[in-house]
mmCIF file of C-alpha atoms in Angstrom:
data_model
loop_
_atom_site.group_PDB
_atom_site.id
_atom_site.type_symbol
_atom_site.label_atom_id
_atom_site.label_comp_id
_atom_site.label_asym_id
_atom_site.label_seq_id
_atom_site.Cartn_x
_atom_site.Cartn_y
_atom_site.Cartn_z
ATOM 1 C CA UNK J 9 -15.788 28.969 -15.726
ATOM 2 C CA UNK J 10 -17.584 31.560 -13.655
ATOM 3 C CA UNK J 11 -16.475 31.888 -10.057
ATOM 4 C CA UNK J 12 -20.005 31.200 -8.782
ATOM 5 C CA UNK J 13 -20.474 27.925 -10.659
ATOM 6 C CA UNK J 14 -20.918 24.884 -8.397
ATOM 7 C CA UNK J 15 -17.596 23.105 -7.874
ATOM 8 C CA UNK J 16 -17.669 19.306 -7.574
ATOM 9 C CA UNK J 17 -14.312 17.869 -6.518
ATOM 10 C CA UNK J 18 -13.731 14.095 -6.672
ATOM 11 C CA UNK J 19 -10.702 12.631 -4.888
ATOM 12 C CA UNK J 20 -9.484 9.371 -6.418
ATOM 13 C CA UNK J 21 -9.732 8.095 -9.984
ATOM 14 C CA UNK J 22 -10.430 4.424 -9.331
ATOM 15 C CA UNK J 23 -13.483 2.565 -10.594
ATOM 16 C CA UNK J 24 -15.853 4.663 -8.479
ATOM 17 C CA UNK J 25 -14.252 8.096 -8.881
ATOM 18 C CA UNK J 26 -13.529 7.842 -12.609
ATOM 19 C CA UNK J 27 -17.035 6.635 -13.401
ATOM 20 C CA UNK J 28 -18.545 9.454 -11.353
ATOM 21 C CA UNK J 29 -16.330 12.136 -12.899
ATOM 22 C CA UNK J 30 -17.151 10.886 -16.394
ATOM 23 C CA UNK J 31 -20.903 10.857 -15.854
ATOM 24 C CA UNK J 32 -21.023 14.190 -14.044
ATOM 25 C CA UNK J 33 -18.802 15.711 -16.697
ATOM 26 C CA UNK J 34 -21.208 14.619 -19.396
ATOM 27 C CA UNK J 35 -24.364 15.619 -17.508
ATOM 28 C CA UNK J 36 -23.238 18.784 -15.682
ATOM 29 C CA UNK J 37 -19.841 19.803 -17.020
ATOM 30 C CA UNK J 38 -20.771 19.854 -20.722
ATOM 31 C CA UNK J 39 -23.785 22.205 -20.334
ATOM 32 C CA UNK J 40 -21.862 24.390 -17.870
ATOM 33 C CA UNK J 41 -24.050 23.548 -14.876
ATOM 34 C CA UNK J 42 -21.069 22.605 -12.678
ATOM 35 C CA UNK J 43 -17.284 22.481 -12.701
ATOM 36 C CA UNK J 44 -16.296 18.830 -12.243
ATOM 37 C CA UNK J 45 -12.709 18.092 -11.173
ATOM 38 C CA UNK J 46 -10.955 14.768 -10.546
ATOM 39 C CA UNK J 47 -7.757 14.561 -8.461
ATOM 40 C CA UNK J 48 -5.498 11.511 -8.508
ATOM 41 C CA UNK J 49 -1.885 10.766 -7.628
ATOM 42 C CA UNK J 50 -1.344 8.811 -10.871
ATOM 43 C CA UNK J 51 -1.646 9.969 -14.457
ATOM 44 C CA UNK J 52 -3.355 6.812 -15.699
ATOM 45 C CA UNK J 53 -6.023 4.396 -14.473
ATOM 46 C CA UNK J 54 -6.070 0.608 -14.501
ATOM 47 C CA UNK J 55 -9.175 -1.012 -13.008
ATOM 48 C CA UNK J 56 -7.997 -2.298 -9.626
ATOM 49 C CA UNK J 57 -9.606 -5.761 -9.947
ATOM 50 C CA UNK J 58 -7.240 -6.309 -12.908
ATOM 51 C CA UNK J 59 -4.036 -5.570 -10.992
ATOM 52 C CA UNK J 60 -3.482 -9.283 -10.404
ATOM 53 C CA UNK J 61 -3.094 -9.581 -14.196
ATOM 54 C CA UNK J 62 -0.540 -6.763 -14.186
ATOM 55 C CA UNK J 63 1.327 -8.554 -11.384
ATOM 56 C CA UNK J 64 1.423 -11.799 -13.312
ATOM 57 C CA UNK J 65 2.411 -10.092 -16.564
ATOM 58 C CA UNK J 66 -0.697 -11.021 -18.545
ATOM 59 C CA UNK J 67 -2.111 -7.476 -18.845
ATOM 60 C CA UNK J 68 -0.415 -4.888 -21.039
ATOM 61 C CA UNK J 69 0.001 -1.212 -20.217
ATOM 62 C CA UNK J 70 -2.286 -0.555 -23.196
ATOM 63 C CA UNK J 71 -5.193 -1.309 -20.876
ATOM 64 C CA UNK J 72 -4.532 1.959 -19.015
ATOM 65 C CA UNK J 73 -6.825 4.970 -19.357
ATOM 66 C CA UNK J 74 -5.156 8.378 -19.571
ATOM 67 C CA UNK J 75 -6.912 10.687 -17.125
ATOM 68 C CA UNK J 76 -6.196 13.805 -19.199
ATOM 69 C CA UNK J 77 -7.661 12.246 -22.333
ATOM 70 C CA UNK J 78 -10.694 10.949 -20.443
ATOM 71 C CA UNK J 79 -11.229 14.390 -18.895
ATOM 72 C CA UNK J 80 -10.958 16.172 -22.230
ATOM 73 C CA UNK J 81 -13.459 13.815 -23.878
ATOM 74 C CA UNK J 82 -15.960 13.997 -21.021
ATOM 75 C CA UNK J 83 -15.913 17.646 -19.939
ATOM 76 C CA UNK J 84 -14.190 17.463 -16.555
ATOM 77 C CA UNK J 85 -10.802 18.693 -15.287
ATOM 78 C CA UNK J 86 -8.009 16.423 -14.142
ATOM 79 C CA UNK J 87 -5.550 17.456 -11.442
ATOM 80 C CA UNK J 88 -2.398 15.481 -10.668
ATOM 81 C CA UNK J 89 -1.588 15.205 -6.964
ATOM 82 C CA UNK J 90 -2.220 13.512 -3.638
ATOM 83 C CA UNK J 91 -4.635 14.850 -1.040
ATOM 84 C CA UNK J 92 -3.154 15.142 2.440
ATOM 85 C CA UNK J 93 -5.658 17.206 4.381
ATOM 86 C CA UNK J 94 -9.070 18.866 4.565
ATOM 87 C CA UNK J 95 -10.312 22.228 5.823
ATOM 88 C CA UNK J 96 -14.083 21.922 6.141
ATOM 89 C CA UNK J 97 -14.551 25.477 7.412
ATOM 90 C CA UNK J 98 -12.967 26.904 4.255
ATOM 91 C CA UNK J 99 -14.364 24.095 2.046
ATOM 92 C CA UNK J 100 -10.956 23.270 0.610
ATOM 93 C CA UNK J 101 -8.614 20.315 0.331
ATOM 94 C CA UNK J 102 -4.838 20.349 0.790
ATOM 95 C CA UNK J 103 -2.700 18.618 -1.838
ATOM 96 C CA UNK J 104 0.869 17.526 -1.096
ATOM 97 C CA UNK J 105 3.856 19.073 -2.820
ATOM 98 C CA UNK J 106 5.410 17.092 -5.663
ATOM 99 C CA UNK J 107 9.122 16.290 -5.825
ATOM 100 C CA UNK J 108 11.348 14.852 -8.539
ATOM 101 C CA UNK J 109 13.577 11.792 -8.203
ATOM 102 C CA UNK J 110 16.253 13.921 -6.549
ATOM 103 C CA UNK J 111 13.814 14.987 -3.838
ATOM 104 C CA UNK J 112 13.601 18.531 -5.167
ATOM 105 C CA UNK J 113 10.208 20.211 -4.932
ATOM 106 C CA UNK J 114 8.827 20.916 -8.385
ATOM 107 C CA UNK J 115 5.228 21.774 -7.434
ATOM 108 C CA UNK J 116 4.483 23.304 -4.001
ATOM 109 C CA UNK J 117 1.642 22.346 -1.685
ATOM 110 C CA UNK J 118 -1.671 23.477 -3.160
ATOM 111 C CA UNK J 119 -5.255 24.098 -1.977
ATOM 112 C CA UNK J 120 -8.424 23.618 -3.990
ATOM 113 C CA UNK J 121 -11.941 24.832 -3.196
ATOM 114 C CA UNK J 122 -15.092 22.747 -3.453
ATOM 115 C CA UNK J 123 -18.842 23.090 -2.989
ATOM 116 C CA UNK J 124 -19.372 19.331 -3.072
ATOM 117 C CA UNK J 125 -16.536 16.957 -2.178
ATOM 118 C CA UNK J 126 -16.596 13.245 -3.022
ATOM 119 C CA UNK J 127 -14.011 10.989 -1.411
ATOM 120 C CA UNK J 128 -13.256 7.979 -3.636
ATOM 121 C CA UNK J 129 -9.698 7.113 -2.603
ATOM 122 C CA UNK J 130 -10.290 3.365 -2.442
ATOM 123 C CA UNK J 131 -8.384 1.106 -0.080
ATOM 124 C CA UNK J 132 -4.947 -0.273 0.742
ATOM 125 C CA UNK J 133 -3.849 -3.567 2.246
ATOM 126 C CA UNK J 134 -4.466 -4.107 5.951
ATOM 127 C CA UNK J 135 -1.541 -5.951 7.548
ATOM 128 C CA UNK J 136 -3.207 -6.120 10.987
ATOM 129 C CA UNK J 137 0.193 -5.375 12.521
ATOM 130 C CA UNK J 138 1.496 -8.894 11.837
ATOM 131 C CA UNK J 139 5.256 -9.156 12.228
ATOM 132 C CA UNK J 140 7.300 -9.118 9.026
ATOM 133 C CA UNK J 141 4.426 -8.449 6.605
ATOM 134 C CA UNK J 142 5.441 -4.892 5.691
ATOM 135 C CA UNK J 143 9.092 -5.888 5.264
ATOM 136 C CA UNK J 144 8.866 -9.189 3.402
ATOM 137 C CA UNK J 145 5.523 -9.295 1.558
ATOM 138 C CA UNK J 146 4.590 -7.800 -1.761
ATOM 139 C CA UNK J 147 1.334 -5.873 -2.060
ATOM 140 C CA UNK J 148 -0.830 -5.270 -5.124
ATOM 141 C CA UNK J 149 -2.640 -2.067 -4.199
ATOM 142 C CA UNK J 150 -1.341 0.048 -7.079
ATOM 143 C CA UNK J 151 -0.172 -0.385 -10.646
ATOM 144 C CA UNK J 152 3.397 0.437 -9.581
ATOM 145 C CA UNK J 153 3.352 -2.314 -6.932
ATOM 146 C CA UNK J 154 1.890 -4.798 -9.412
ATOM 147 C CA UNK J 155 4.662 -4.090 -11.946
ATOM 148 C CA UNK J 156 7.286 -4.444 -9.186
ATOM 149 C CA UNK J 157 5.929 -7.867 -8.288
ATOM 150 C CA UNK J 158 5.871 -8.924 -11.944
ATOM 151 C CA UNK J 159 9.539 -7.959 -12.305
ATOM 152 C CA UNK J 160 10.479 -9.817 -9.120
ATOM 153 C CA UNK J 161 8.567 -12.900 -10.278
ATOM 154 C CA UNK J 162 10.536 -13.160 -13.523
ATOM 155 C CA UNK J 163 13.868 -12.417 -11.828
ATOM 156 C CA UNK J 164 13.235 -14.991 -9.090
ATOM 157 C CA UNK J 165 12.257 -17.581 -11.694
ATOM 158 C CA UNK J 166 15.517 -17.032 -13.604
ATOM 159 C CA UNK J 167 17.623 -17.147 -10.432
ATOM 160 C CA UNK J 168 15.902 -20.339 -9.296
ATOM 161 C CA UNK J 169 16.322 -21.937 -12.696
ATOM 162 C CA UNK J 170 20.068 -21.170 -12.707
ATOM 163 C CA UNK J 171 20.454 -22.485 -9.150
ATOM 164 C CA UNK J 172 18.789 -25.762 -10.134
ATOM 165 C CA UNK J 173 20.951 -26.138 -13.260
ATOM 166 C CA UNK J 174 24.157 -25.529 -11.306
ATOM 167 C CA UNK J 175 22.974 -27.861 -8.503
ATOM 168 C CA UNK J 176 23.117 -25.032 -5.973
ATOM 169 C CA UNK J 177 19.503 -25.790 -5.162
ATOM 170 C CA UNK J 178 17.089 -28.501 -6.220
ATOM 171 C CA UNK J 179 13.637 -27.555 -4.995
ATOM 172 C CA UNK J 180 10.514 -25.909 -6.394
ATOM 173 C CA UNK J 181 9.970 -22.162 -6.526
ATOM 174 C CA UNK J 182 7.529 -21.439 -3.695
ATOM 175 C CA UNK J 183 4.937 -18.686 -3.970
ATOM 176 C CA UNK J 184 2.695 -18.061 -0.969
ATOM 177 C CA UNK J 185 -0.397 -15.857 -1.249
ATOM 178 C CA UNK J 186 -1.898 -14.791 2.068
ATOM 179 C CA UNK J 187 -5.588 -14.109 1.726
ATOM 180 C CA UNK J 188 -8.243 -15.963 -0.281
ATOM 181 C CA UNK J 189 -10.445 -13.077 -1.328
ATOM 182 C CA UNK J 190 -10.899 -12.199 -4.996
ATOM 183 C CA UNK J 191 -7.364 -10.807 -5.419
ATOM 184 C CA UNK J 192 -5.623 -13.803 -3.846
ATOM 185 C CA UNK J 193 -7.683 -16.378 -5.718
ATOM 186 C CA UNK J 194 -7.405 -14.688 -9.120
ATOM 187 C CA UNK J 195 -3.677 -14.046 -8.685
ATOM 188 C CA UNK J 196 -3.030 -17.704 -7.884
ATOM 189 C CA UNK J 197 -4.725 -18.827 -11.103
ATOM 190 C CA UNK J 198 -2.871 -16.214 -13.182
ATOM 191 C CA UNK J 199 0.490 -17.198 -11.667
ATOM 192 C CA UNK J 200 -0.207 -20.842 -12.445
ATOM 193 C CA UNK J 201 -0.623 -19.960 -16.134
ATOM 194 C CA UNK J 202 2.335 -17.560 -16.254
ATOM 195 C CA UNK J 203 4.823 -19.955 -14.689
ATOM 196 C CA UNK J 204 3.801 -22.568 -17.262
ATOM 197 C CA UNK J 205 4.426 -20.032 -20.030
ATOM 198 C CA UNK J 206 7.865 -19.162 -18.675
ATOM 199 C CA UNK J 207 8.817 -22.804 -19.068
ATOM 200 C CA UNK J 208 7.123 -23.137 -22.470
ATOM 201 C CA UNK J 209 8.879 -20.135 -24.011
ATOM 202 C CA UNK J 210 12.331 -21.659 -23.967
ATOM 203 C CA UNK J 211 13.682 -20.857 -20.511
ATOM 204 C CA UNK J 212 16.436 -23.400 -19.974
ATOM 205 C CA UNK J 213 16.235 -25.575 -16.926
ATOM 206 C CA UNK J 214 12.523 -25.029 -16.279
ATOM 207 C CA UNK J 215 11.527 -25.560 -12.664
ATOM 208 C CA UNK J 216 8.564 -26.687 -10.654
ATOM 209 C CA UNK J 217 6.477 -23.988 -9.000
ATOM 210 C CA UNK J 218 4.434 -24.492 -5.845
ATOM 211 C CA UNK J 219 1.629 -21.991 -5.261
ATOM 212 C CA UNK J 220 -0.030 -21.938 -1.849
ATOM 213 C CA UNK J 221 -2.958 -19.851 -0.581
ATOM 214 C CA UNK J 222 -3.236 -19.345 3.182
ATOM 215 C CA UNK J 223 -6.571 -18.061 4.508
ATOM 216 C CA UNK J 224 -7.720 -17.439 8.084
ATOM 217 C CA UNK J 225 -11.369 -18.192 7.244
ATOM 218 C CA UNK J 226 -12.640 -21.711 6.685
ATOM 219 C CA UNK J 227 -13.540 -21.100 3.015
ATOM 220 C CA UNK J 228 -12.230 -19.351 -0.064
ATOM 221 C CA UNK J 229 -13.880 -16.065 -1.016
ATOM 222 C CA UNK J 230 -15.408 -15.638 2.466
ATOM 223 C CA UNK J 231 -17.734 -12.834 1.338
ATOM 224 C CA UNK J 232 -19.444 -15.031 -1.285
ATOM 225 C CA UNK J 233 -22.045 -17.833 -0.940
ATOM 226 C CA UNK J 234 -20.629 -21.281 -0.055
ATOM 227 C CA UNK J 235 -21.591 -22.830 -3.416
ATOM 228 C CA UNK J 236 -19.416 -20.319 -5.306
ATOM 229 C CA UNK J 237 -16.615 -20.800 -2.826
ATOM 230 C CA UNK J 238 -16.768 -24.577 -3.248
ATOM 231 C CA UNK J 239 -16.772 -24.360 -7.046
ATOM 232 C CA UNK J 240 -13.732 -22.080 -6.977
ATOM 233 C CA UNK J 241 -11.943 -24.378 -4.541
ATOM 234 C CA UNK J 242 -12.451 -27.353 -6.843
ATOM 235 C CA UNK J 243 -11.017 -25.434 -9.807
ATOM 236 C CA UNK J 244 -7.912 -24.354 -7.899
ATOM 237 C CA UNK J 245 -7.278 -27.878 -6.652
ATOM 238 C CA UNK J 246 -7.423 -29.095 -10.269
ATOM 239 C CA UNK J 247 -4.687 -26.563 -11.087
ATOM 240 C CA UNK J 248 -2.521 -28.006 -8.323
ATOM 241 C CA UNK J 249 -2.721 -24.948 -6.087
ATOM 242 C CA UNK J 250 -2.396 -25.803 -2.396
ATOM 243 C CA UNK J 251 -5.124 -24.421 -0.144
ATOM 244 C CA UNK J 252 -4.470 -23.924 3.562
ATOM 245 C CA UNK J 253 -7.765 -22.732 5.061
ATOM 246 C CA UNK J 254 -8.551 -21.880 8.667
ATOM 247 C CA UNK J 255 -4.958 -20.832 9.310
ATOM 248 C CA UNK J 256 -4.053 -17.424 10.663
ATOM 249 C CA UNK J 257 -0.624 -16.069 9.755
ATOM 250 C CA UNK J 258 1.378 -14.945 12.791
ATOM 251 C CA UNK J 259 4.721 -13.982 11.232
ATOM 252 C CA UNK J 260 6.467 -13.582 7.892
ATOM 253 C CA UNK J 261 10.234 -13.869 7.503
ATOM 254 C CA UNK J 262 12.519 -13.485 4.502
ATOM 255 C CA UNK J 263 12.040 -17.117 3.481
ATOM 256 C CA UNK J 264 9.036 -18.424 5.454
ATOM 257 C CA UNK J 265 5.423 -17.855 6.485
ATOM 258 C CA UNK J 266 4.384 -18.997 9.960
ATOM 259 C CA UNK J 267 0.819 -19.774 11.103
ATOM 260 C CA UNK J 268 -0.725 -19.851 14.585
ATOM 261 C CA UNK J 269 -0.723 -23.680 14.734
ATOM 262 C CA UNK J 270 3.056 -23.843 14.287
ATOM 263 C CA UNK J 271 3.072 -24.743 10.598
ATOM 264 C CA UNK J 272 5.848 -23.170 8.514
ATOM 265 C CA UNK J 273 5.700 -22.651 4.750
ATOM 266 C CA UNK J 274 8.767 -22.077 2.567
ATOM 267 C CA UNK J 275 8.211 -18.935 0.509
ATOM 268 C CA UNK J 276 10.482 -17.469 -2.149
ATOM 269 C CA UNK J 277 7.775 -14.934 -3.026
ATOM 270 C CA UNK J 278 5.105 -13.729 -0.621
ATOM 271 C CA UNK J 279 1.991 -11.727 -1.534
ATOM 272 C CA UNK J 280 -0.263 -10.117 1.082
ATOM 273 C CA UNK J 281 -3.939 -9.979 0.043
ATOM 274 C CA UNK J 282 -5.617 -10.553 3.400
ATOM 275 C CA UNK J 283 -7.827 -7.546 3.954
ATOM 276 C CA UNK J 284 -8.281 -3.863 3.254
ATOM 277 C CA UNK J 285 -8.493 -0.545 5.034
ATOM 278 C CA UNK J 286 -8.832 3.051 3.929
ATOM 279 C CA UNK J 287 -5.543 5.006 3.891
ATOM 280 C CA UNK J 288 -4.248 5.979 7.327
ATOM 281 C CA UNK J 289 -4.364 9.727 6.603
ATOM 282 C CA UNK J 290 -8.175 9.521 6.520
ATOM 283 C CA UNK J 291 -8.551 8.628 10.182
ATOM 284 C CA UNK J 292 -8.186 12.274 11.264
ATOM 285 C CA UNK J 293 -9.877 14.053 8.375
ATOM 286 C CA UNK J 294 -10.981 17.284 10.063
ATOM 287 C CA UNK J 295 -13.441 15.608 12.409
ATOM 288 C CA UNK J 296 -15.293 13.350 9.953
ATOM 289 C CA UNK J 297 -16.408 10.064 11.550
ATOM 290 C CA UNK J 298 -14.412 6.979 10.572
ATOM 291 C CA UNK J 299 -14.524 3.332 11.637
ATOM 292 C CA UNK J 300 -11.711 1.074 12.879
ATOM 293 C CA UNK J 301 -10.291 0.635 9.359
ATOM 294 C CA UNK J 302 -10.321 4.370 8.550
ATOM 295 C CA UNK J 303 -13.396 4.243 6.304
ATOM 296 C CA UNK J 304 -15.653 7.303 6.344
ATOM 297 C CA UNK J 305 -19.003 6.454 7.905
ATOM 298 C CA UNK J 306 -21.834 7.352 5.510
ATOM 299 C CA UNK J 307 -25.616 7.103 5.422
ATOM 300 C CA UNK J 308 -27.778 5.461 2.775
ATOM 301 C CA UNK J 309 -27.205 8.392 0.385
ATOM 302 C CA UNK J 310 -23.414 8.042 0.872
ATOM 303 C CA UNK J 311 -23.291 11.372 2.683
ATOM 304 C CA UNK J 312 -20.908 11.804 5.626
ATOM 305 C CA UNK J 313 -21.700 13.861 8.714
ATOM 306 C CA UNK J 314 -20.942 16.932 6.600
ATOM 307 C CA UNK J 315 -23.723 17.799 4.134
ATOM 308 C CA UNK J 316 -21.153 18.829 1.520
ATOM 309 C CA UNK J 317 -19.013 15.671 1.660
ATOM 310 C CA UNK J 318 -19.779 12.206 0.303
ATOM 311 C CA UNK J 319 -17.744 8.985 0.213
ATOM 312 C CA UNK J 320 -18.037 6.173 -2.327
ATOM 313 C CA UNK J 321 -16.274 2.869 -2.964
ATOM 314 C CA UNK J 322 -13.899 1.063 -0.617
ATOM 315 C CA UNK J 323 -13.175 4.149 1.519
ATOM 316 C CA UNK J 324 -16.831 4.333 2.623
ATOM 317 C CA UNK J 325 -18.574 2.357 5.386
ATOM 318 C CA UNK J 326 -22.268 2.136 4.510
ATOM 319 C CA UNK J 327 -24.664 0.017 6.559
ATOM 320 C CA UNK J 328 -26.171 -2.825 4.536
ATOM 321 C CA UNK J 329 -29.844 -2.381 5.373
ATOM 322 C CA UNK J 330 -31.538 -5.674 6.203
ATOM 323 C CA UNK J 331 -28.318 -7.712 6.161
ATOM 324 C CA UNK J 332 -26.289 -6.572 9.150
ATOM 325 C CA UNK J 333 -22.836 -5.087 8.845
ATOM 326 C CA UNK J 334 -21.702 -2.863 5.991
ATOM 327 C CA UNK J 335 -22.085 -3.203 2.249
ATOM 328 C CA UNK J 336 -19.068 -5.328 1.136
ATOM 329 C CA UNK J 337 -16.499 -3.845 -1.293
#
């Protein structure tokens, strides 16, 4: 590539970033009109709305997309690494050093130039500072976290089954999901199916499983129309999933979830799915305007206050013209 060719740098290979890199690679990269580069801290992509299936164990790793293969087929570059800073004056990003499992640095901190920068880093869970959430809840923001939860689910099921057989404990396995957005609702249904399969496939001493969803709002899927929320609620009730709506969680302990009205829920496994924010490192991104949940504030063309920087997906706050508030995720 010539040094003077326009450099488009996309940060984040989620649904938004990967789609953009692919299309720009085909339209601009292939004919040599621009150098399109995608940076991500993982080597493969799984569509984030499917992570609840990874967590439950119903989605195979075969569903992953290899960034390098996608880049090769669609005429863009892939860089492995995590952005940690921005220098707008020099039009460059700063990428963290990479260490091995021993903590030894194997790739030093790097800097990459851009002419156009697109932030597409997505979102992470927002704990709202509630006591015990970070320590005792599982999150499903990344593929790695989803696989960790899946492993813990199976291990906890086996431990519980043994305890019931040996009469050390005779009570259901309790799973509490905090948050009734799309992730919480879909995960509850997947877990219902998976726990039935664990019993079906010959696990001795099968056990009862109680799945509870706790939501601060008065309806499931608060961002959707009431008729869809009601239909979903009826389906979950048919599955035997307990719904606790209009209850705000105030504390999570190793074995319990507490709500503001004094109710306490036993919880062997706890999943936090009660809201999102952009990553914390974005709140001080070289003077770019952000909102209270670290999202970059953008106009109707998704441009930030810097003419060379755009933001797309969950890390962007774009006013929803004619509706009030921002466009929902």
